[in-house]
């Protein structure tokens, strides 16, 4: 069983951090539920990803996954990346329109992927580079998306304290 492919939703505008992902995630999750496709939402430390199973829809490569993602987000006001990396114009369009950016580049073959419980960290080449948020990549149930507070629930101390219940959510998806 393939563990799944990922739709990466980046909220590039400075509005409520959960408003755009919540609307988009509910829309996409409903489509997945109707098709009986298992999914799990991950807060990445900065944005959200929805991971989905592949068996139910017969996906076995990144190209089919990206086509499926395009079908999933039809009807969502969003910018969908056209290639294996997000262009500056796609990023600017998402910001100007105030909509999420669906980044399909996470499905690029051999690209490193941030896994659940990893910390959002970016190597710094210069002292002015963004080091990341320091938040932990955690599962967020769809019912808790509107109330999810990353400053509390993705904080490393919270994750350590609640690791058993959080890891069970992830285990159930991959099982």
mmCIF file with all atom_site columns, C-alpha atoms in Angstrom:
data_model
loop_
_atom_site.group_PDB
_atom_site.id
_atom_site.type_symbol
_atom_site.label_atom_id
_atom_site.label_alt_id
_atom_site.label_comp_id
_atom_site.label_asym_id
_atom_site.label_entity_id
_atom_site.label_seq_id
_atom_site.pdbx_PDB_ins_code
_atom_site.Cartn_x
_atom_site.Cartn_y
_atom_site.Cartn_z
_atom_site.occupancy
_atom_site.B_iso_or_equiv
_atom_site.pdbx_formal_charge
_atom_site.auth_seq_id
_atom_site.auth_comp_id
_atom_site.auth_asym_id
_atom_site.auth_atom_id
_atom_site.pdbx_PDB_model_num
ATOM 1   C CA . UNK A 1 1   ? 0.000   0.000  0.000   1.00 0.00 ? 1   UNK A CA 1
ATOM 2   C CA . UNK A 1 2   ? 1.377   3.379  -0.952  1.00 0.00 ? 2   UNK A CA 1
ATOM 3   C CA . UNK A 1 3   ? 1.129   5.772  1.988   1.00 0.00 ? 3   UNK A CA 1
ATOM 4   C CA . UNK A 1 4   ? -0.362  8.537  -0.099  1.00 0.00 ? 4   UNK A CA 1
ATOM 5   C CA . UNK A 1 5   ? 0.275   11.694 -1.996  1.00 0.00 ? 5   UNK A CA 1
ATOM 6   C CA . UNK A 1 6   ? 0.064   15.210 -0.761  1.00 0.00 ? 6   UNK A CA 1
ATOM 7   C CA . UNK A 1 7   ? -1.784  18.391 -1.595  1.00 0.00 ? 7   UNK A CA 1
ATOM 8   C CA . UNK A 1 8   ? 0.258   21.203 -0.039  1.00 0.00 ? 8   UNK A CA 1
ATOM 9   C CA . UNK A 1 9   ? -1.800  24.295 0.805   1.00 0.00 ? 9   UNK A CA 1
ATOM 10  C CA . UNK A 1 10  ? 0.157   27.437 1.489   1.00 0.00 ? 10  UNK A CA 1
ATOM 11  C CA . UNK A 1 11  ? -1.565  30.437 2.988   1.00 0.00 ? 11  UNK A CA 1
ATOM 12  C CA . UNK A 1 12  ? 0.588   33.305 1.728   1.00 0.00 ? 12  UNK A CA 1
ATOM 13  C CA . UNK A 1 13  ? -1.668  36.150 2.765   1.00 0.00 ? 13  UNK A CA 1
ATOM 14  C CA . UNK A 1 14  ? -1.710  37.733 6.190   1.00 0.00 ? 14  UNK A CA 1
ATOM 15  C CA . UNK A 1 15  ? -5.296  36.919 7.058   1.00 0.00 ? 15  UNK A CA 1
ATOM 16  C CA . UNK A 1 16  ? -6.454  34.548 9.776   1.00 0.00 ? 16  UNK A CA 1
ATOM 17  C CA . UNK A 1 17  ? -4.026  31.657 9.499   1.00 0.00 ? 17  UNK A CA 1
ATOM 18  C CA . UNK A 1 18  ? -6.791  29.071 9.556   1.00 0.00 ? 18  UNK A CA 1
ATOM 19  C CA . UNK A 1 19  ? -9.481  30.792 7.481   1.00 0.00 ? 19  UNK A CA 1
ATOM 20  C CA . UNK A 1 20  ? -8.233  29.882 4.008   1.00 0.00 ? 20  UNK A CA 1
ATOM 21  C CA . UNK A 1 21  ? -6.884  26.404 4.827   1.00 0.00 ? 21  UNK A CA 1
ATOM 22  C CA . UNK A 1 22  ? -10.049 25.565 6.771   1.00 0.00 ? 22  UNK A CA 1
ATOM 23  C CA . UNK A 1 23  ? -12.339 26.342 3.828   1.00 0.00 ? 23  UNK A CA 1
ATOM 24  C CA . UNK A 1 24  ? -10.086 24.555 1.353   1.00 0.00 ? 24  UNK A CA 1
ATOM 25  C CA . UNK A 1 25  ? -9.482  21.553 3.612   1.00 0.00 ? 25  UNK A CA 1
ATOM 26  C CA . UNK A 1 26  ? -13.198 21.080 4.272   1.00 0.00 ? 26  UNK A CA 1
ATOM 27  C CA . UNK A 1 27  ? -13.922 21.217 0.538   1.00 0.00 ? 27  UNK A CA 1
ATOM 28  C CA . UNK A 1 28  ? -11.172 18.721 -0.341  1.00 0.00 ? 28  UNK A CA 1
ATOM 29  C CA . UNK A 1 29  ? -11.843 16.418 2.619   1.00 0.00 ? 29  UNK A CA 1
ATOM 30  C CA . UNK A 1 30  ? -15.532 16.144 1.660   1.00 0.00 ? 30  UNK A CA 1
ATOM 31  C CA . UNK A 1 31  ? -14.541 15.076 -1.859  1.00 0.00 ? 31  UNK A CA 1
ATOM 32  C CA . UNK A 1 32  ? -12.158 12.477 -0.427  1.00 0.00 ? 32  UNK A CA 1
ATOM 33  C CA . UNK A 1 33  ? -14.786 11.189 2.007   1.00 0.00 ? 33  UNK A CA 1
ATOM 34  C CA . UNK A 1 34  ? -17.377 10.784 -0.764  1.00 0.00 ? 34  UNK A CA 1
ATOM 35  C CA . UNK A 1 35  ? -14.833 8.743  -2.739  1.00 0.00 ? 35  UNK A CA 1
ATOM 36  C CA . UNK A 1 36  ? -13.926 6.795  0.422   1.00 0.00 ? 36  UNK A CA 1
ATOM 37  C CA . UNK A 1 37  ? -10.311 7.895  0.158   1.00 0.00 ? 37  UNK A CA 1
ATOM 38  C CA . UNK A 1 38  ? -8.465  7.961  3.490   1.00 0.00 ? 38  UNK A CA 1
ATOM 39  C CA . UNK A 1 39  ? -6.764  11.237 4.358   1.00 0.00 ? 39  UNK A CA 1
ATOM 40  C CA . UNK A 1 40  ? -4.963  13.031 7.142   1.00 0.00 ? 40  UNK A CA 1
ATOM 41  C CA . UNK A 1 41  ? -4.200  16.730 7.537   1.00 0.00 ? 41  UNK A CA 1
ATOM 42  C CA . UNK A 1 42  ? -0.758  17.823 8.669   1.00 0.00 ? 42  UNK A CA 1
ATOM 43  C CA . UNK A 1 43  ? 0.223   21.244 9.945   1.00 0.00 ? 43  UNK A CA 1
ATOM 44  C CA . UNK A 1 44  ? 3.750   21.570 8.549   1.00 0.00 ? 44  UNK A CA 1
ATOM 45  C CA . UNK A 1 45  ? 4.961   24.214 10.944  1.00 0.00 ? 45  UNK A CA 1
ATOM 46  C CA . UNK A 1 46  ? 3.945   26.959 8.534   1.00 0.00 ? 46  UNK A CA 1
ATOM 47  C CA . UNK A 1 47  ? 1.204   25.670 6.211   1.00 0.00 ? 47  UNK A CA 1
ATOM 48  C CA . UNK A 1 48  ? -1.025  22.636 5.811   1.00 0.00 ? 48  UNK A CA 1
ATOM 49  C CA . UNK A 1 49  ? -0.875  19.447 3.794   1.00 0.00 ? 49  UNK A CA 1
ATOM 50  C CA . UNK A 1 50  ? -3.607  16.935 3.171   1.00 0.00 ? 50  UNK A CA 1
ATOM 51  C CA . UNK A 1 51  ? -2.202  13.452 2.650   1.00 0.00 ? 51  UNK A CA 1
ATOM 52  C CA . UNK A 1 52  ? -4.445  10.949 0.918   1.00 0.00 ? 52  UNK A CA 1
ATOM 53  C CA . UNK A 1 53  ? -4.359  7.213  0.259   1.00 0.00 ? 53  UNK A CA 1
ATOM 54  C CA . UNK A 1 54  ? -3.813  5.930  -3.231  1.00 0.00 ? 54  UNK A CA 1
ATOM 55  C CA . UNK A 1 55  ? -5.394  2.488  -3.388  1.00 0.00 ? 55  UNK A CA 1
ATOM 56  C CA . UNK A 1 56  ? -8.985  3.705  -3.553  1.00 0.00 ? 56  UNK A CA 1
ATOM 57  C CA . UNK A 1 57  ? -8.287  5.824  -6.639  1.00 0.00 ? 57  UNK A CA 1
ATOM 58  C CA . UNK A 1 58  ? -5.619  3.684  -8.325  1.00 0.00 ? 58  UNK A CA 1
ATOM 59  C CA . UNK A 1 59  ? -2.771  6.189  -8.194  1.00 0.00 ? 59  UNK A CA 1
ATOM 60  C CA . UNK A 1 60  ? 0.731   4.808  -8.533  1.00 0.00 ? 60  UNK A CA 1
ATOM 61  C CA . UNK A 1 61  ? 2.903   7.728  -9.642  1.00 0.00 ? 61  UNK A CA 1
ATOM 62  C CA . UNK A 1 62  ? 3.408   11.450 -9.088  1.00 0.00 ? 62  UNK A CA 1
ATOM 63  C CA . UNK A 1 63  ? 1.805   12.468 -12.385 1.00 0.00 ? 63  UNK A CA 1
ATOM 64  C CA . UNK A 1 64  ? -1.444  10.679 -11.580 1.00 0.00 ? 64  UNK A CA 1
ATOM 65  C CA . UNK A 1 65  ? -1.307  12.135 -8.074  1.00 0.00 ? 65  UNK A CA 1
ATOM 66  C CA . UNK A 1 66  ? -0.951  15.676 -9.380  1.00 0.00 ? 66  UNK A CA 1
ATOM 67  C CA . UNK A 1 67  ? -3.814  15.186 -11.847 1.00 0.00 ? 67  UNK A CA 1
ATOM 68  C CA . UNK A 1 68  ? -5.941  13.891 -8.997  1.00 0.00 ? 68  UNK A CA 1
ATOM 69  C CA . UNK A 1 69  ? -5.026  16.910 -6.866  1.00 0.00 ? 69  UNK A CA 1
ATOM 70  C CA . UNK A 1 70  ? -6.143  19.187 -9.721  1.00 0.00 ? 70  UNK A CA 1
ATOM 71  C CA . UNK A 1 71  ? -9.507  17.367 -9.761  1.00 0.00 ? 71  UNK A CA 1
ATOM 72  C CA . UNK A 1 72  ? -9.810  17.608 -5.977  1.00 0.00 ? 72  UNK A CA 1
ATOM 73  C CA . UNK A 1 73  ? -9.349  21.371 -5.937  1.00 0.00 ? 73  UNK A CA 1
ATOM 74  C CA . UNK A 1 74  ? -11.687 22.137 -8.843  1.00 0.00 ? 74  UNK A CA 1
ATOM 75  C CA . UNK A 1 75  ? -14.205 24.560 -7.424  1.00 0.00 ? 75  UNK A CA 1
ATOM 76  C CA . UNK A 1 76  ? -11.759 25.956 -4.857  1.00 0.00 ? 76  UNK A CA 1
ATOM 77  C CA . UNK A 1 77  ? -10.581 29.514 -5.310  1.00 0.00 ? 77  UNK A CA 1
ATOM 78  C CA . UNK A 1 78  ? -6.847  28.805 -5.317  1.00 0.00 ? 78  UNK A CA 1
ATOM 79  C CA . UNK A 1 79  ? -3.718  29.013 -7.417  1.00 0.00 ? 79  UNK A CA 1
ATOM 80  C CA . UNK A 1 80  ? -2.453  25.563 -8.401  1.00 0.00 ? 80  UNK A CA 1
ATOM 81  C CA . UNK A 1 81  ? 1.231   25.272 -9.274  1.00 0.00 ? 81  UNK A CA 1
ATOM 82  C CA . UNK A 1 82  ? 1.713   24.233 -12.884 1.00 0.00 ? 82  UNK A CA 1
ATOM 83  C CA . UNK A 1 83  ? 5.123   22.596 -12.615 1.00 0.00 ? 83  UNK A CA 1
ATOM 84  C CA . UNK A 1 84  ? 7.334   20.749 -10.188 1.00 0.00 ? 84  UNK A CA 1
ATOM 85  C CA . UNK A 1 85  ? 8.219   24.018 -8.473  1.00 0.00 ? 85  UNK A CA 1
ATOM 86  C CA . UNK A 1 86  ? 6.219   27.106 -7.612  1.00 0.00 ? 86  UNK A CA 1
ATOM 87  C CA . UNK A 1 87  ? 6.965   30.104 -9.802  1.00 0.00 ? 87  UNK A CA 1
ATOM 88  C CA . UNK A 1 88  ? 7.267   33.643 -8.518  1.00 0.00 ? 88  UNK A CA 1
ATOM 89  C CA . UNK A 1 89  ? 4.240   34.642 -10.597 1.00 0.00 ? 89  UNK A CA 1
ATOM 90  C CA . UNK A 1 90  ? 2.113   31.864 -9.030  1.00 0.00 ? 90  UNK A CA 1
ATOM 91  C CA . UNK A 1 91  ? 3.190   32.979 -5.569  1.00 0.00 ? 91  UNK A CA 1
ATOM 92  C CA . UNK A 1 92  ? 2.413   36.632 -6.386  1.00 0.00 ? 92  UNK A CA 1
ATOM 93  C CA . UNK A 1 93  ? -0.981  35.726 -7.868  1.00 0.00 ? 93  UNK A CA 1
ATOM 94  C CA . UNK A 1 94  ? -1.986  33.819 -4.721  1.00 0.00 ? 94  UNK A CA 1
ATOM 95  C CA . UNK A 1 95  ? -0.960  36.772 -2.564  1.00 0.00 ? 95  UNK A CA 1
ATOM 96  C CA . UNK A 1 96  ? -2.763  39.335 -4.757  1.00 0.00 ? 96  UNK A CA 1
ATOM 97  C CA . UNK A 1 97  ? -5.966  37.267 -4.857  1.00 0.00 ? 97  UNK A CA 1
ATOM 98  C CA . UNK A 1 98  ? -5.777  36.304 -1.173  1.00 0.00 ? 98  UNK A CA 1
ATOM 99  C CA . UNK A 1 99  ? -6.170  32.601 -1.927  1.00 0.00 ? 99  UNK A CA 1
ATOM 100 C CA . UNK A 1 100 ? -4.165  29.503 -1.011  1.00 0.00 ? 100 UNK A CA 1
ATOM 101 C CA . UNK A 1 101 ? -1.410  28.209 -3.239  1.00 0.00 ? 101 UNK A CA 1
ATOM 102 C CA . UNK A 1 102 ? -1.690  24.508 -3.991  1.00 0.00 ? 102 UNK A CA 1
ATOM 103 C CA . UNK A 1 103 ? 1.933   23.440 -4.290  1.00 0.00 ? 103 UNK A CA 1
ATOM 104 C CA . UNK A 1 104 ? 2.243   20.157 -6.174  1.00 0.00 ? 104 UNK A CA 1
ATOM 105 C CA . UNK A 1 105 ? 6.034   20.222 -5.993  1.00 0.00 ? 105 UNK A CA 1
ATOM 106 C CA . UNK A 1 106 ? 5.961   18.193 -2.780  1.00 0.00 ? 106 UNK A CA 1
ATOM 107 C CA . UNK A 1 107 ? 5.124   15.194 -4.989  1.00 0.00 ? 107 UNK A CA 1
ATOM 108 C CA . UNK A 1 108 ? 8.236   15.599 -7.123  1.00 0.00 ? 108 UNK A CA 1
ATOM 109 C CA . UNK A 1 109 ? 10.183  12.370 -7.376  1.00 0.00 ? 109 UNK A CA 1
ATOM 110 C CA . UNK A 1 110 ? 13.167  12.163 -4.994  1.00 0.00 ? 110 UNK A CA 1
ATOM 111 C CA . UNK A 1 111 ? 12.284  15.455 -3.285  1.00 0.00 ? 111 UNK A CA 1
ATOM 112 C CA . UNK A 1 112 ? 12.809  15.432 0.493   1.00 0.00 ? 112 UNK A CA 1
ATOM 113 C CA . UNK A 1 113 ? 9.536   15.375 2.369   1.00 0.00 ? 113 UNK A CA 1
ATOM 114 C CA . UNK A 1 114 ? 8.866   16.656 5.863   1.00 0.00 ? 114 UNK A CA 1
ATOM 115 C CA . UNK A 1 115 ? 7.289   13.847 7.840   1.00 0.00 ? 115 UNK A CA 1
ATOM 116 C CA . UNK A 1 116 ? 4.965   13.990 10.824  1.00 0.00 ? 116 UNK A CA 1
ATOM 117 C CA . UNK A 1 117 ? 6.681   15.034 14.077  1.00 0.00 ? 117 UNK A CA 1
ATOM 118 C CA . UNK A 1 118 ? 9.638   16.641 12.340  1.00 0.00 ? 118 UNK A CA 1
ATOM 119 C CA . UNK A 1 119 ? 10.395  20.220 13.297  1.00 0.00 ? 119 UNK A CA 1
ATOM 120 C CA . UNK A 1 120 ? 9.875   23.079 10.850  1.00 0.00 ? 120 UNK A CA 1
ATOM 121 C CA . UNK A 1 121 ? 13.470  24.079 10.357  1.00 0.00 ? 121 UNK A CA 1
ATOM 122 C CA . UNK A 1 122 ? 15.310  25.633 7.433   1.00 0.00 ? 122 UNK A CA 1
ATOM 123 C CA . UNK A 1 123 ? 19.101  25.642 7.203   1.00 0.00 ? 123 UNK A CA 1
ATOM 124 C CA . UNK A 1 124 ? 20.537  29.138 7.342   1.00 0.00 ? 124 UNK A CA 1
ATOM 125 C CA . UNK A 1 125 ? 23.257  30.146 4.902   1.00 0.00 ? 125 UNK A CA 1
ATOM 126 C CA . UNK A 1 126 ? 23.380  33.683 6.248   1.00 0.00 ? 126 UNK A CA 1
ATOM 127 C CA . UNK A 1 127 ? 22.312  35.185 9.592   1.00 0.00 ? 127 UNK A CA 1
ATOM 128 C CA . UNK A 1 128 ? 19.343  36.865 7.874   1.00 0.00 ? 128 UNK A CA 1
ATOM 129 C CA . UNK A 1 129 ? 17.881  33.607 6.481   1.00 0.00 ? 129 UNK A CA 1
ATOM 130 C CA . UNK A 1 130 ? 14.599  32.368 7.966   1.00 0.00 ? 130 UNK A CA 1
ATOM 131 C CA . UNK A 1 131 ? 15.408  29.468 10.333  1.00 0.00 ? 131 UNK A CA 1
ATOM 132 C CA . UNK A 1 132 ? 11.824  28.164 10.270  1.00 0.00 ? 132 UNK A CA 1
ATOM 133 C CA . UNK A 1 133 ? 9.146   28.348 12.917  1.00 0.00 ? 133 UNK A CA 1
ATOM 134 C CA . UNK A 1 134 ? 10.373  25.657 15.300  1.00 0.00 ? 134 UNK A CA 1
ATOM 135 C CA . UNK A 1 135 ? 6.870   24.168 15.358  1.00 0.00 ? 135 UNK A CA 1
ATOM 136 C CA . UNK A 1 136 ? 6.388   20.419 15.026  1.00 0.00 ? 136 UNK A CA 1
ATOM 137 C CA . UNK A 1 137 ? 4.592   18.821 12.062  1.00 0.00 ? 137 UNK A CA 1
ATOM 138 C CA . UNK A 1 138 ? 1.435   17.445 13.645  1.00 0.00 ? 138 UNK A CA 1
ATOM 139 C CA . UNK A 1 139 ? -1.852  15.879 12.533  1.00 0.00 ? 139 UNK A CA 1
ATOM 140 C CA . UNK A 1 140 ? -4.881  18.162 12.755  1.00 0.00 ? 140 UNK A CA 1
ATOM 141 C CA . UNK A 1 141 ? -8.311  16.500 12.648  1.00 0.00 ? 141 UNK A CA 1
ATOM 142 C CA . UNK A 1 142 ? -10.683 18.301 10.281  1.00 0.00 ? 142 UNK A CA 1
ATOM 143 C CA . UNK A 1 143 ? -13.075 18.993 13.177  1.00 0.00 ? 143 UNK A CA 1
ATOM 144 C CA . UNK A 1 144 ? -10.316 20.836 15.057  1.00 0.00 ? 144 UNK A CA 1
ATOM 145 C CA . UNK A 1 145 ? -8.960  22.833 12.135  1.00 0.00 ? 145 UNK A CA 1
ATOM 146 C CA . UNK A 1 146 ? -10.815 26.048 12.986  1.00 0.00 ? 146 UNK A CA 1
ATOM 147 C CA . UNK A 1 147 ? -9.668  25.986 16.603  1.00 0.00 ? 147 UNK A CA 1
ATOM 148 C CA . UNK A 1 148 ? -6.135  24.675 16.028  1.00 0.00 ? 148 UNK A CA 1
ATOM 149 C CA . UNK A 1 149 ? -3.574  27.005 17.604  1.00 0.00 ? 149 UNK A CA 1
ATOM 150 C CA . UNK A 1 150 ? -0.050  26.251 16.343  1.00 0.00 ? 150 UNK A CA 1
ATOM 151 C CA . UNK A 1 151 ? 1.568   28.347 19.077  1.00 0.00 ? 151 UNK A CA 1
ATOM 152 C CA . UNK A 1 152 ? 0.189   25.835 21.581  1.00 0.00 ? 152 UNK A CA 1
ATOM 153 C CA . UNK A 1 153 ? -0.614  22.586 19.738  1.00 0.00 ? 153 UNK A CA 1
ATOM 154 C CA . UNK A 1 154 ? 2.476   22.449 17.494  1.00 0.00 ? 154 UNK A CA 1
ATOM 155 C CA . UNK A 1 155 ? 4.844   23.585 20.218  1.00 0.00 ? 155 UNK A CA 1
ATOM 156 C CA . UNK A 1 156 ? 7.444   20.870 20.950  1.00 0.00 ? 156 UNK A CA 1
ATOM 157 C CA . UNK A 1 157 ? 6.526   20.650 24.658  1.00 0.00 ? 157 UNK A CA 1
ATOM 158 C CA . UNK A 1 158 ? 2.837   20.097 23.835  1.00 0.00 ? 158 UNK A CA 1
ATOM 159 C CA . UNK A 1 159 ? 3.717   17.464 21.232  1.00 0.00 ? 159 UNK A CA 1
ATOM 160 C CA . UNK A 1 160 ? 5.933   15.535 23.655  1.00 0.00 ? 160 UNK A CA 1
ATOM 161 C CA . UNK A 1 161 ? 3.214   15.646 26.318  1.00 0.00 ? 161 UNK A CA 1
ATOM 162 C CA . UNK A 1 162 ? 0.526   14.461 23.838  1.00 0.00 ? 162 UNK A CA 1
ATOM 163 C CA . UNK A 1 163 ? 2.666   12.229 21.633  1.00 0.00 ? 163 UNK A CA 1
ATOM 164 C CA . UNK A 1 164 ? 0.693   9.019  22.282  1.00 0.00 ? 164 UNK A CA 1
ATOM 165 C CA . UNK A 1 165 ? -2.611  10.424 21.061  1.00 0.00 ? 165 UNK A CA 1
ATOM 166 C CA . UNK A 1 166 ? -1.038  12.374 18.191  1.00 0.00 ? 166 UNK A CA 1
ATOM 167 C CA . UNK A 1 167 ? 0.998   9.420  16.954  1.00 0.00 ? 167 UNK A CA 1
ATOM 168 C CA . UNK A 1 168 ? -2.079  7.193  17.074  1.00 0.00 ? 168 UNK A CA 1
ATOM 169 C CA . UNK A 1 169 ? -3.784  9.493  14.545  1.00 0.00 ? 169 UNK A CA 1
ATOM 170 C CA . UNK A 1 170 ? -0.845  9.143  12.171  1.00 0.00 ? 170 UNK A CA 1
ATOM 171 C CA . UNK A 1 171 ? -0.577  5.386  12.733  1.00 0.00 ? 171 UNK A CA 1
ATOM 172 C CA . UNK A 1 172 ? -4.259  4.962  11.837  1.00 0.00 ? 172 UNK A CA 1
ATOM 173 C CA . UNK A 1 173 ? -3.719  6.719  8.512   1.00 0.00 ? 173 UNK A CA 1
ATOM 174 C CA . UNK A 1 174 ? -0.670  4.654  7.571   1.00 0.00 ? 174 UNK A CA 1
ATOM 175 C CA . UNK A 1 175 ? -2.166  1.389  8.793   1.00 0.00 ? 175 UNK A CA 1
#
